[in-house]
Structures are given as structure tokens and as C-alpha cells.
């Protein structure tokens, strides 16, 4: 009961920190927007001025470019520079809130714990001085919490890459109807006609702006390469190459090229669907089989040992915790592999 009160206290500290953030956020929003714009302008200026030395600039700003490329494909309302600053500020605020909340809570915990027979009493909290080195656990929780937005973004990015490889087929079908227009107009019209749930709608709009407003060829190639790299398929590279050729030489051969690309993607999609149908049972077993086995095994042990004894052995012994982490890690890896196999990218291979 006492432990639940400490958990509740920690949650209240987090709610207080969240309320403060909501009060401060409107005050810094305008400054954040201006700061993000300045950073993006400086990055583009360096890319333009350094030319062949652009790799040196990328190495210095690798973290910014990494986050920017992820948000470019994940954030539906992506804004160059601004989205990165917002993500960084939110991660820092989350880290600070969890760390301070955990530190304030642990300062009030008793300083000594006695470990008795796990089948009878378990852990007993004794009165005493504050815990020594109380910053270690809050720091660990803060780092873990601050990494969750990034891990969530990476997972979403991986999912959207796969989905984007299929959504590109819709883009090519629509773009074929506007090959009499310039490249930026083709992209703009296509983006407007795409469904709202198409993951390429926003990146296509940004690519259209790049074709309409680029100052040199290197800048256009960078933006086109980012679009193709976000999808990560050979079909995307072909589509971007056709657009770049169209920008230089005109739209004379664009319609035929897009129609051939559309035909190749349709054939590859049929092949993927056929292979997927033949291996559906094995994929489903990898997704849900381990979970079913785990639930049935845990249920059997709980029935045999009684729930209170099972929980003490599982969570209050080093062997139980070690095996639990190994099992969870194995299930996570199996789930990732099965998820990848369940819907592979729409690519040549």
C-alpha cells in the first residue's frame, strides 16, 4: 500500500511538470519557430556555399540531419528546421520532468529495505535516512523516457517506408495524367489528388516546392534524393530520375516512362501477394504463436504455484527477472521479423 502511494506521488509530480509545460509552451512557440527557421536557412546556405565539401557539413550536423530526415517522412505537418526543434525541446522537457519527479519522490523514500522470505513477507520498508545516490534511478528512468519518442518515431518511420513503397504506385498512376505539365506542377497536382491517408502526400508537396524554387542543381538533387531515400526502393529512384530528366529535357518521354514503371510495379505487387499468400500460416505463427505459448505457460505456472508465489519468484529473484528479459527480447525480435515478412517493400527484390 505504501509503495502505491509513492507511485501515485510520482504520477502527481509528472502531472505538475506537464501542466507547467502547457503554460510555458505558448510563450516559447514563436521563438522556437524563428530559431528553427534560422537553423534551416543556415543549413541550406552551407550546403549551397560548400558545394563539393557538403559531406563535411553533414558530418558536423549528422544528428540534426538524422532527425530531420526521420521527421520529414513521419510528421504529417513537417516544417524544415521547426519540426526538429520541437522534437528536441519535447524530448528535453520529458527528460527533465521525469528526472525531477523521480528525484523528488525518491528523496522521501525510506533509506533501508530488508529482504525476508519471499514466500511470507517479501520486502519490508524501514524508516531511515534518505536513499544514498538517489539520482541514479531517476536518471535511468529519465533517459528511458526521453528515448521513447525517438524509438516510437523510428518504428513509425519503418512502417511508413513500407507503406510508402505501395503508395508510390498511386502517385505514379495519378502523375501519368499530368505529363503535359512541368515537373513541379505534376507533383503539386498529384499531391492534391492523393487520398488523405497516403503517406507520400506531404513529402510530394515538399518535392514540388523544391522543383519550383531550387536555386541550383545540387539543391534539387539533394531534395529529390531525400524523397527517394525516404521510400528506399528502386522504383522510387526511377521515379525521381524520370522527374529530374523531365526537368532538364522536357516531358516528351515522361508519359511512356511512367507507364512502364507503373506496369513493373503492378507485376511486382502481384508477385509479392502470391508469395505472401503461400506463407501466410508461417508468418501468423511467428506473430502470435510465441505469445500464445507464453500466456499458456504463465497461466499453467500460476495455477500450479498460486499467483502470489509466482509473482514473487518471477519479479523478486534474479533468475526470474533474467529469464523474463530473455523471453521478452526473443519475442520482440520474432515479432519484428514476422512483421517485416508480413508486408515486404514493393521493390524489385
mmCIF file of C-alpha atoms in Angstrom:
data_model
loop_
_atom_site.group_PDB
_atom_site.id
_atom_site.type_symbol
_atom_site.label_atom_id
_atom_site.label_comp_id
_atom_site.label_asym_id
_atom_site.label_seq_id
_atom_site.Cartn_x
_atom_site.Cartn_y
_atom_site.Cartn_z
ATOM 1 C CA UNK A 1 0.000 0.000 0.000
ATOM 2 C CA UNK A 2 2.829 2.353 0.865
ATOM 3 C CA UNK A 3 4.525 1.600 -2.450
ATOM 4 C CA UNK A 4 1.337 2.525 -4.313
ATOM 5 C CA UNK A 5 1.288 5.877 -2.544
ATOM 6 C CA UNK A 6 4.823 6.601 -3.733
ATOM 7 C CA UNK A 7 3.853 5.660 -7.305
ATOM 8 C CA UNK A 8 0.850 7.983 -7.056
ATOM 9 C CA UNK A 9 3.091 10.752 -5.775
ATOM 10 C CA UNK A 10 5.447 10.263 -8.724
ATOM 11 C CA UNK A 11 2.487 10.471 -11.131
ATOM 12 C CA UNK A 12 1.296 13.707 -9.499
ATOM 13 C CA UNK A 13 4.775 15.202 -9.878
ATOM 14 C CA UNK A 14 4.677 14.327 -13.577
ATOM 15 C CA UNK A 15 1.235 15.910 -13.943
ATOM 16 C CA UNK A 16 2.515 19.085 -12.301
ATOM 17 C CA UNK A 17 5.505 19.184 -14.674
ATOM 18 C CA UNK A 18 3.179 18.613 -17.632
ATOM 19 C CA UNK A 19 0.967 21.492 -16.524
ATOM 20 C CA UNK A 20 3.964 23.805 -16.318
ATOM 21 C CA UNK A 21 4.988 22.787 -19.851
ATOM 22 C CA UNK A 22 1.496 23.605 -21.177
ATOM 23 C CA UNK A 23 1.749 27.060 -19.563
ATOM 24 C CA UNK A 24 5.220 27.772 -20.942
ATOM 25 C CA UNK A 25 4.680 26.309 -24.430
ATOM 26 C CA UNK A 26 2.672 29.250 -25.903
ATOM 27 C CA UNK A 27 5.335 31.691 -24.683
ATOM 28 C CA UNK A 28 8.217 29.954 -26.472
ATOM 29 C CA UNK A 29 6.329 28.788 -29.594
ATOM 30 C CA UNK A 30 7.110 31.931 -31.607
ATOM 31 C CA UNK A 31 10.773 31.961 -30.560
ATOM 32 C CA UNK A 32 11.002 28.249 -31.383
ATOM 33 C CA UNK A 33 9.600 28.887 -34.867
ATOM 34 C CA UNK A 34 12.101 31.676 -35.540
ATOM 35 C CA UNK A 35 15.009 29.619 -34.190
ATOM 36 C CA UNK A 36 14.083 26.613 -36.319
ATOM 37 C CA UNK A 37 13.815 28.760 -39.445
ATOM 38 C CA UNK A 38 17.257 30.263 -38.831
ATOM 39 C CA UNK A 39 18.850 26.845 -38.372
ATOM 40 C CA UNK A 40 17.281 25.508 -41.580
ATOM 41 C CA UNK A 41 18.362 28.598 -43.556
ATOM 42 C CA UNK A 42 21.921 28.270 -42.262
ATOM 43 C CA UNK A 43 21.989 24.587 -43.178
ATOM 44 C CA UNK A 44 20.770 25.273 -46.727
ATOM 45 C CA UNK A 45 23.238 28.154 -47.084
ATOM 46 C CA UNK A 46 26.134 25.936 -46.034
ATOM 47 C CA UNK A 47 25.004 23.250 -48.456
ATOM 48 C CA UNK A 48 24.991 25.840 -51.252
ATOM 49 C CA UNK A 49 28.312 27.504 -50.405
ATOM 50 C CA UNK A 50 30.398 24.436 -49.656
ATOM 51 C CA UNK A 51 29.356 22.512 -52.778
ATOM 52 C CA UNK A 52 31.749 19.570 -53.024
ATOM 53 C CA UNK A 53 32.598 19.870 -49.346
ATOM 54 C CA UNK A 54 28.981 19.149 -48.377
ATOM 55 C CA UNK A 55 29.985 15.818 -46.798
ATOM 56 C CA UNK A 56 31.988 17.758 -44.197
ATOM 57 C CA UNK A 57 28.894 19.777 -43.272
ATOM 58 C CA UNK A 58 26.814 16.606 -42.997
ATOM 59 C CA UNK A 59 29.323 15.042 -40.613
ATOM 60 C CA UNK A 60 29.199 18.057 -38.303
ATOM 61 C CA UNK A 61 25.398 18.238 -38.301
ATOM 62 C CA UNK A 62 24.706 14.487 -38.526
ATOM 63 C CA UNK A 63 22.271 14.404 -35.601
ATOM 64 C CA UNK A 64 20.222 17.302 -36.959
ATOM 65 C CA UNK A 65 20.120 15.760 -40.444
ATOM 66 C CA UNK A 66 19.209 12.356 -38.999
ATOM 67 C CA UNK A 67 16.234 13.698 -37.041
ATOM 68 C CA UNK A 68 15.208 15.942 -39.926
ATOM 69 C CA UNK A 69 15.098 13.004 -42.353
ATOM 70 C CA UNK A 70 13.025 10.937 -39.941
ATOM 71 C CA UNK A 71 10.544 13.728 -39.263
ATOM 72 C CA UNK A 72 10.365 14.510 -42.994
ATOM 73 C CA UNK A 73 8.611 11.195 -43.537
ATOM 74 C CA UNK A 74 6.906 10.707 -40.153
ATOM 75 C CA UNK A 75 5.433 14.121 -39.301
ATOM 76 C CA UNK A 76 2.305 14.922 -41.288
ATOM 77 C CA UNK A 77 2.828 18.671 -40.803
ATOM 78 C CA UNK A 78 6.585 18.662 -41.286
ATOM 79 C CA UNK A 79 8.287 22.063 -41.383
ATOM 80 C CA UNK A 80 12.023 22.255 -42.209
ATOM 81 C CA UNK A 81 14.024 23.099 -39.085
ATOM 82 C CA UNK A 82 10.996 23.781 -36.914
ATOM 83 C CA UNK A 83 9.945 20.129 -36.572
ATOM 84 C CA UNK A 84 13.428 19.150 -35.385
ATOM 85 C CA UNK A 85 13.490 21.912 -32.774
ATOM 86 C CA UNK A 86 10.056 20.936 -31.481
ATOM 87 C CA UNK A 87 11.052 17.298 -31.199
ATOM 88 C CA UNK A 88 14.300 18.176 -29.388
ATOM 89 C CA UNK A 89 12.568 20.550 -26.949
ATOM 90 C CA UNK A 90 9.865 17.999 -26.125
ATOM 91 C CA UNK A 91 12.440 15.269 -25.520
ATOM 92 C CA UNK A 92 14.466 17.547 -23.224
ATOM 93 C CA UNK A 93 11.344 18.590 -21.311
ATOM 94 C CA UNK A 94 10.297 14.948 -20.897
ATOM 95 C CA UNK A 95 13.758 14.032 -19.626
ATOM 96 C CA UNK A 96 13.722 16.935 -17.133
ATOM 97 C CA UNK A 97 10.194 16.220 -15.908
ATOM 98 C CA UNK A 98 10.828 12.503 -15.297
ATOM 99 C CA UNK A 99 14.203 13.113 -13.657
ATOM 100 C CA UNK A 100 12.947 15.793 -11.247
ATOM 101 C CA UNK A 101 9.758 13.873 -10.459
ATOM 102 C CA UNK A 102 11.699 10.702 -9.716
ATOM 103 C CA UNK A 103 14.269 12.578 -7.643
ATOM 104 C CA UNK A 104 11.636 14.349 -5.541
ATOM 105 C CA UNK A 105 9.813 11.076 -4.953
ATOM 106 C CA UNK A 106 12.902 9.061 -4.020
ATOM 107 C CA UNK A 107 14.058 11.740 -1.577
ATOM 108 C CA UNK A 108 11.038 10.845 0.560
ATOM 109 C CA UNK A 109 11.535 7.071 0.407
ATOM 110 C CA UNK A 110 12.933 5.277 3.480
ATOM 111 C CA UNK A 111 16.638 4.713 3.429
ATOM 112 C CA UNK A 112 16.704 0.991 4.247
ATOM 113 C CA UNK A 113 14.990 -2.094 2.881
ATOM 114 C CA UNK A 114 15.053 -5.545 4.468
ATOM 115 C CA UNK A 115 14.568 -8.670 2.314
ATOM 116 C CA UNK A 116 12.780 -11.529 4.069
ATOM 117 C CA UNK A 117 11.394 -14.844 2.897
ATOM 118 C CA UNK A 118 9.689 -14.131 -0.479
ATOM 119 C CA UNK A 119 7.027 -16.745 0.311
ATOM 120 C CA UNK A 120 5.987 -14.922 3.501
ATOM 121 C CA UNK A 121 6.800 -11.228 3.848
ATOM 122 C CA UNK A 122 8.906 -10.140 0.852
ATOM 123 C CA UNK A 123 10.416 -6.631 1.008
ATOM 124 C CA UNK A 124 9.839 -4.515 4.111
ATOM 125 C CA UNK A 125 10.413 -0.753 4.055
ATOM 126 C CA UNK A 126 12.028 0.609 7.199
ATOM 127 C CA UNK A 127 12.242 4.180 8.405
ATOM 128 C CA UNK A 128 15.591 5.824 7.895
ATOM 129 C CA UNK A 129 17.610 8.479 6.217
ATOM 130 C CA UNK A 130 17.092 9.397 2.527
ATOM 131 C CA UNK A 131 18.447 6.925 -0.012
ATOM 132 C CA UNK A 132 22.101 7.476 -0.920
ATOM 133 C CA UNK A 133 22.772 8.104 -4.607
ATOM 134 C CA UNK A 134 19.089 8.748 -5.205
ATOM 135 C CA UNK A 135 19.847 10.382 -8.575
ATOM 136 C CA UNK A 136 20.798 7.127 -10.306
ATOM 137 C CA UNK A 137 17.335 5.607 -10.682
ATOM 138 C CA UNK A 138 15.669 8.905 -11.733
ATOM 139 C CA UNK A 139 18.435 9.407 -14.293
ATOM 140 C CA UNK A 140 17.869 5.918 -15.708
ATOM 141 C CA UNK A 141 14.097 6.467 -15.864
ATOM 142 C CA UNK A 142 14.599 9.892 -17.464
ATOM 143 C CA UNK A 143 16.906 8.529 -20.174
ATOM 144 C CA UNK A 144 14.497 5.657 -20.813
ATOM 145 C CA UNK A 145 11.516 8.013 -21.035
ATOM 146 C CA UNK A 146 13.303 10.520 -23.279
ATOM 147 C CA UNK A 147 14.243 7.729 -25.692
ATOM 148 C CA UNK A 148 10.630 6.582 -26.109
ATOM 149 C CA UNK A 149 9.644 9.391 -28.564
ATOM 150 C CA UNK A 150 12.678 8.601 -30.709
ATOM 151 C CA UNK A 151 12.019 4.840 -30.672
ATOM 152 C CA UNK A 152 8.375 5.475 -31.499
ATOM 153 C CA UNK A 153 9.439 7.735 -34.371
ATOM 154 C CA UNK A 154 11.825 5.092 -35.713
ATOM 155 C CA UNK A 155 9.091 2.453 -35.592
ATOM 156 C CA UNK A 156 6.631 4.764 -37.376
ATOM 157 C CA UNK A 157 9.311 5.616 -39.927
ATOM 158 C CA UNK A 158 9.901 1.944 -40.696
ATOM 159 C CA UNK A 159 6.162 1.324 -41.073
ATOM 160 C CA UNK A 160 5.688 4.340 -43.357
ATOM 161 C CA UNK A 161 8.648 3.308 -45.540
ATOM 162 C CA UNK A 162 6.944 0.014 -46.298
ATOM 163 C CA UNK A 163 3.578 1.665 -46.830
ATOM 164 C CA UNK A 164 5.169 4.402 -48.949
ATOM 165 C CA UNK A 165 6.565 1.798 -51.353
ATOM 166 C CA UNK A 166 2.963 0.754 -52.118
ATOM 167 C CA UNK A 167 1.530 4.280 -52.066
ATOM 168 C CA UNK A 168 4.066 5.261 -54.721
ATOM 169 C CA UNK A 169 2.023 3.207 -57.176
ATOM 170 C CA UNK A 170 -0.937 5.566 -56.674
ATOM 171 C CA UNK A 171 1.385 8.534 -57.139
ATOM 172 C CA UNK A 172 2.636 7.219 -60.482
ATOM 173 C CA UNK A 173 -0.885 6.411 -61.711
ATOM 174 C CA UNK A 174 -2.062 9.950 -60.998
ATOM 175 C CA UNK A 175 1.130 11.630 -62.240
ATOM 176 C CA UNK A 176 0.757 9.890 -65.627
ATOM 177 C CA UNK A 177 -2.341 12.014 -66.291
ATOM 178 C CA UNK A 178 -0.411 15.310 -65.961
ATOM 179 C CA UNK A 179 2.707 14.638 -68.002
ATOM 180 C CA UNK A 180 1.894 17.612 -70.248
ATOM 181 C CA UNK A 181 2.713 19.948 -67.329
ATOM 182 C CA UNK A 182 6.052 20.931 -65.772
ATOM 183 C CA UNK A 183 7.603 18.702 -63.086
ATOM 184 C CA UNK A 184 6.587 20.906 -60.150
ATOM 185 C CA UNK A 185 3.007 21.154 -61.451
ATOM 186 C CA UNK A 186 2.845 17.376 -61.910
ATOM 187 C CA UNK A 187 3.887 16.832 -58.304
ATOM 188 C CA UNK A 188 1.563 19.522 -56.953
ATOM 189 C CA UNK A 189 -1.478 18.208 -58.859
ATOM 190 C CA UNK A 190 -0.680 14.634 -57.845
ATOM 191 C CA UNK A 191 -0.326 15.587 -54.184
ATOM 192 C CA UNK A 192 -3.694 17.351 -54.231
ATOM 193 C CA UNK A 193 -5.456 14.309 -55.690
ATOM 194 C CA UNK A 194 -3.899 11.750 -53.349
ATOM 195 C CA UNK A 195 -6.010 10.299 -50.541
ATOM 196 C CA UNK A 196 -5.565 11.874 -47.116
ATOM 197 C CA UNK A 197 -4.100 8.659 -45.675
ATOM 198 C CA UNK A 198 -1.411 8.385 -48.368
ATOM 199 C CA UNK A 199 1.949 8.735 -46.594
ATOM 200 C CA UNK A 200 3.534 10.419 -49.633
ATOM 201 C CA UNK A 201 1.101 13.327 -49.732
ATOM 202 C CA UNK A 202 3.212 15.696 -47.620
ATOM 203 C CA UNK A 203 6.667 14.655 -48.984
ATOM 204 C CA UNK A 204 5.325 15.039 -52.522
ATOM 205 C CA UNK A 205 4.200 18.585 -51.734
ATOM 206 C CA UNK A 206 7.669 19.414 -50.423
ATOM 207 C CA UNK A 207 9.280 17.874 -53.508
ATOM 208 C CA UNK A 208 7.011 20.001 -55.700
ATOM 209 C CA UNK A 209 8.169 23.125 -53.856
ATOM 210 C CA UNK A 210 11.789 22.051 -54.361
ATOM 211 C CA UNK A 211 11.285 21.708 -58.139
ATOM 212 C CA UNK A 212 9.598 25.105 -58.260
ATOM 213 C CA UNK A 213 12.091 27.065 -56.127
ATOM 214 C CA UNK A 214 15.543 25.451 -56.375
ATOM 215 C CA UNK A 215 18.489 27.798 -56.845
ATOM 216 C CA UNK A 216 20.998 25.267 -58.238
ATOM 217 C CA UNK A 217 21.085 21.707 -59.499
ATOM 218 C CA UNK A 218 22.795 20.350 -56.393
ATOM 219 C CA UNK A 219 19.996 21.616 -54.160
ATOM 220 C CA UNK A 220 17.369 19.948 -56.358
ATOM 221 C CA UNK A 221 19.285 16.662 -56.413
ATOM 222 C CA UNK A 222 19.557 16.715 -52.610
ATOM 223 C CA UNK A 223 15.804 17.145 -52.144
ATOM 224 C CA UNK A 224 14.971 14.558 -54.803
ATOM 225 C CA UNK A 225 17.421 12.120 -53.226
ATOM 226 C CA UNK A 226 15.827 12.641 -49.822
ATOM 227 C CA UNK A 227 12.401 11.783 -51.237
ATOM 228 C CA UNK A 228 13.715 8.616 -52.894
ATOM 229 C CA UNK A 229 15.732 7.673 -49.801
ATOM 230 C CA UNK A 230 12.681 8.049 -47.545
ATOM 231 C CA UNK A 231 10.856 5.375 -49.556
ATOM 232 C CA UNK A 232 14.021 3.353 -50.068
ATOM 233 C CA UNK A 233 13.079 1.367 -53.203
ATOM 234 C CA UNK A 234 14.449 1.128 -56.723
ATOM 235 C CA UNK A 235 11.052 2.192 -58.057
ATOM 236 C CA UNK A 236 11.330 5.455 -56.096
ATOM 237 C CA UNK A 237 14.783 6.094 -57.547
ATOM 238 C CA UNK A 238 13.423 5.515 -61.067
ATOM 239 C CA UNK A 239 10.508 7.860 -60.443
ATOM 240 C CA UNK A 240 12.783 10.627 -59.183
ATOM 241 C CA UNK A 241 15.228 10.073 -62.059
ATOM 242 C CA UNK A 242 12.367 10.471 -64.542
ATOM 243 C CA UNK A 243 11.368 13.748 -62.910
ATOM 244 C CA UNK A 244 14.929 15.085 -62.973
ATOM 245 C CA UNK A 245 15.285 14.136 -66.629
ATOM 246 C CA UNK A 246 11.942 15.789 -67.317
ATOM 247 C CA UNK A 247 13.153 18.982 -65.622
ATOM 248 C CA UNK A 248 16.220 19.100 -67.907
ATOM 249 C CA UNK A 249 14.933 17.773 -71.224
ATOM 250 C CA UNK A 250 11.176 18.279 -71.100
ATOM 251 C CA UNK A 251 8.197 15.952 -70.736
ATOM 252 C CA UNK A 252 8.356 14.269 -74.145
ATOM 253 C CA UNK A 253 9.244 10.785 -72.845
ATOM 254 C CA UNK A 254 7.830 11.111 -69.325
ATOM 255 C CA UNK A 255 4.421 9.538 -70.004
ATOM 256 C CA UNK A 256 5.858 6.357 -71.545
ATOM 257 C CA UNK A 257 8.454 6.071 -68.802
ATOM 258 C CA UNK A 258 5.858 6.384 -66.036
ATOM 259 C CA UNK A 259 3.571 3.867 -67.751
ATOM 260 C CA UNK A 260 6.401 1.333 -67.946
ATOM 261 C CA UNK A 261 7.228 1.972 -64.289
ATOM 262 C CA UNK A 262 3.570 1.517 -63.360
ATOM 263 C CA UNK A 263 3.462 -1.802 -65.230
ATOM 264 C CA UNK A 264 6.588 -3.059 -63.460
ATOM 265 C CA UNK A 265 5.209 -2.133 -60.035
ATOM 266 C CA UNK A 266 1.892 -3.848 -60.758
ATOM 267 C CA UNK A 267 3.665 -7.065 -61.747
ATOM 268 C CA UNK A 268 5.892 -6.966 -58.691
ATOM 269 C CA UNK A 269 2.915 -6.375 -56.399
ATOM 270 C CA UNK A 270 1.153 -9.435 -57.828
ATOM 271 C CA UNK A 271 4.281 -11.497 -57.207
ATOM 272 C CA UNK A 272 4.521 -10.283 -53.597
ATOM 273 C CA UNK A 273 0.846 -11.049 -52.939
ATOM 274 C CA UNK A 274 1.262 -14.569 -54.339
ATOM 275 C CA UNK A 275 4.317 -15.315 -52.182
ATOM 276 C CA UNK A 276 2.660 -13.791 -49.129
ATOM 277 C CA UNK A 277 -0.462 -15.945 -49.573
ATOM 278 C CA UNK A 278 1.639 -19.118 -49.722
ATOM 279 C CA UNK A 279 3.491 -18.319 -46.478
ATOM 280 C CA UNK A 280 0.646 -16.733 -44.512
ATOM 281 C CA UNK A 281 0.436 -19.529 -41.913
ATOM 282 C CA UNK A 282 4.144 -19.379 -41.071
ATOM 283 C CA UNK A 283 4.042 -15.592 -40.721
ATOM 284 C CA UNK A 284 0.970 -15.713 -38.470
ATOM 285 C CA UNK A 285 2.657 -18.365 -36.313
ATOM 286 C CA UNK A 286 5.664 -16.067 -35.843
ATOM 287 C CA UNK A 287 3.415 -13.136 -34.942
ATOM 288 C CA UNK A 288 1.068 -14.824 -32.493
ATOM 289 C CA UNK A 289 2.437 -18.304 -31.778
ATOM 290 C CA UNK A 290 5.034 -17.202 -29.214
ATOM 291 C CA UNK A 291 2.501 -15.015 -27.426
ATOM 292 C CA UNK A 292 0.018 -17.881 -27.155
ATOM 293 C CA UNK A 293 2.706 -20.210 -25.795
ATOM 294 C CA UNK A 294 3.832 -17.589 -23.246
ATOM 295 C CA UNK A 295 0.295 -16.909 -21.980
ATOM 296 C CA UNK A 296 -0.498 -20.612 -21.667
ATOM 297 C CA UNK A 297 2.807 -21.346 -19.867
ATOM 298 C CA UNK A 298 2.405 -18.439 -17.443
ATOM 299 C CA UNK A 299 -1.191 -19.447 -16.763
ATOM 300 C CA UNK A 300 -0.139 -23.032 -16.036
ATOM 301 C CA UNK A 301 2.610 -21.950 -13.605
ATOM 302 C CA UNK A 302 0.262 -19.518 -11.845
ATOM 303 C CA UNK A 303 -2.302 -22.277 -11.429
ATOM 304 C CA UNK A 304 0.287 -24.690 -10.020
ATOM 305 C CA UNK A 305 2.148 -22.238 -7.728
ATOM 306 C CA UNK A 306 -0.669 -19.778 -6.914
ATOM 307 C CA UNK A 307 -0.424 -16.170 -8.192
ATOM 308 C CA UNK A 308 1.282 -14.626 -5.141
ATOM 309 C CA UNK A 309 4.085 -17.237 -5.137
ATOM 310 C CA UNK A 310 4.535 -16.976 -8.915
ATOM 311 C CA UNK A 311 4.881 -13.185 -8.860
ATOM 312 C CA UNK A 312 7.414 -13.321 -6.024
ATOM 313 C CA UNK A 313 9.562 -15.866 -7.869
ATOM 314 C CA UNK A 314 9.245 -14.049 -11.181
ATOM 315 C CA UNK A 315 9.854 -10.455 -10.115
ATOM 316 C CA UNK A 316 11.791 -10.740 -6.833
ATOM 317 C CA UNK A 317 14.528 -13.175 -7.853
ATOM 318 C CA UNK A 318 17.444 -12.538 -10.201
ATOM 319 C CA UNK A 319 16.841 -15.793 -12.103
ATOM 320 C CA UNK A 320 13.193 -14.931 -12.697
ATOM 321 C CA UNK A 321 13.983 -11.420 -13.905
ATOM 322 C CA UNK A 322 16.780 -12.673 -16.179
ATOM 323 C CA UNK A 323 14.588 -15.266 -17.851
ATOM 324 C CA UNK A 324 11.772 -12.748 -18.226
ATOM 325 C CA UNK A 325 14.071 -10.283 -20.048
ATOM 326 C CA UNK A 326 15.416 -13.055 -22.314
ATOM 327 C CA UNK A 327 11.897 -14.200 -23.199
ATOM 328 C CA UNK A 328 10.625 -10.665 -23.854
ATOM 329 C CA UNK A 329 13.666 -9.860 -26.014
ATOM 330 C CA UNK A 330 13.221 -13.043 -28.034
ATOM 331 C CA UNK A 331 9.533 -12.351 -28.555
ATOM 332 C CA UNK A 332 10.272 -8.785 -29.662
ATOM 333 C CA UNK A 333 12.850 -9.935 -32.226
ATOM 334 C CA UNK A 334 10.473 -12.618 -33.502
ATOM 335 C CA UNK A 335 7.683 -10.049 -33.791
ATOM 336 C CA UNK A 336 9.911 -7.670 -35.784
ATOM 337 C CA UNK A 337 10.994 -10.387 -38.213
ATOM 338 C CA UNK A 338 7.421 -11.587 -38.696
ATOM 339 C CA UNK A 339 6.190 -8.015 -39.209
ATOM 340 C CA UNK A 340 8.808 -7.435 -41.913
ATOM 341 C CA UNK A 341 7.898 -10.702 -43.637
ATOM 342 C CA UNK A 342 4.168 -9.962 -43.332
ATOM 343 C CA UNK A 343 4.436 -6.982 -45.686
ATOM 344 C CA UNK A 344 7.711 -6.601 -47.561
ATOM 345 C CA UNK A 345 8.540 -3.474 -49.539
ATOM 346 C CA UNK A 346 7.229 -3.131 -53.061
ATOM 347 C CA UNK A 347 10.617 -3.329 -54.766
ATOM 348 C CA UNK A 348 12.389 -5.313 -57.479
ATOM 349 C CA UNK A 349 13.747 -7.790 -54.937
#
